Amino acid sequence: MPLYLEAIYAFFSRPIWAFCVSWIVVTCHTKQAWYANTVLSWWGWQPLSRLTFCMYLVGPVVQIWWASTLYIPVYLTFIN
């Protein structure tokens, strides 16, 4: 891919993603997107959301514990 297309993608990808997500949130909040609202408020997402929130809270503790038990330093490369 040409360099200018990579630059355009890098410049616009995150703002466009943020705009799309915020548009979904606003339309669901104002009750204008009934299909997206029914998909996002489906009862099957509740257990998954509770698990991911729990992992969000526990994750840093596990990372600190793992890093504190190392005897040799970890060197990161592009592969890992």
XYZ file of C-alpha atoms in Angstrom:
80
model
C 0.000 0.000 0.000
C 1.363 3.468 -0.792
C 2.658 5.539 2.070
C 0.110 8.322 1.602
C -2.773 5.842 1.985
C -1.240 4.498 5.184
C -0.946 8.065 6.474
C -4.570 8.818 5.602
C -5.713 5.623 7.314
C -3.620 6.340 10.416
C -4.983 9.882 10.602
C -8.679 9.097 10.127
C -9.165 5.620 11.603
C -9.444 6.512 15.289
C -11.591 9.642 14.941
C -13.988 7.830 12.612
C -14.201 4.883 15.032
C -14.869 7.249 17.944
C -17.540 9.084 15.958
C -19.294 5.830 15.018
C -19.322 4.531 18.586
C -20.541 7.863 19.949
C -23.259 7.969 17.279
C -24.506 4.541 18.386
C -24.489 5.628 22.036
C -26.394 8.851 21.325
C -28.991 7.202 19.093
C -29.567 4.416 21.629
C -29.880 6.954 24.439
C -32.430 9.019 22.530
C -34.376 5.841 21.573
C -33.895 6.338 17.841
C -31.970 3.129 17.108
C -34.372 0.405 18.194
C -32.469 -2.447 16.526
C -29.081 -1.514 17.983
C -30.713 -0.947 21.351
C -32.328 -4.398 21.346
C -29.056 -6.073 20.351
C -26.977 -4.193 22.924
C -29.512 -4.641 25.753
C -29.980 -8.376 25.151
C -29.968 -10.317 28.438
C -27.244 -12.672 27.166
C -24.629 -9.921 27.356
C -25.006 -9.504 31.140
C -22.866 -12.483 32.263
C -20.162 -11.562 29.761
C -20.146 -7.945 30.917
C -19.812 -9.000 34.547
C -16.917 -11.299 33.713
C -15.074 -8.700 31.679
C -15.527 -6.061 34.394
C -14.163 -8.508 36.961
C -11.144 -9.224 34.757
C -10.682 -5.478 34.282
C -10.427 -5.090 38.053
C -8.303 -8.187 38.728
C -5.959 -7.863 35.730
C -3.605 -5.190 37.097
C -3.222 -7.076 40.392
C -2.223 -10.239 38.525
C 0.213 -8.287 36.350
C 1.873 -6.679 39.370
C 2.097 -10.039 41.135
C 3.596 -11.703 38.052
C 6.130 -8.916 37.555
C 7.149 -9.011 41.218
C 7.886 -12.764 41.149
C 10.330 -12.610 38.229
C 13.996 -13.318 38.885
C 15.260 -12.153 35.505
C 14.066 -9.171 33.473
C 11.712 -9.666 30.546
C 12.832 -8.158 27.264
C 10.035 -7.490 24.811
C 10.536 -7.711 21.072
C 8.245 -7.251 18.090
C 7.368 -10.948 18.171
C 6.009 -11.099 21.701
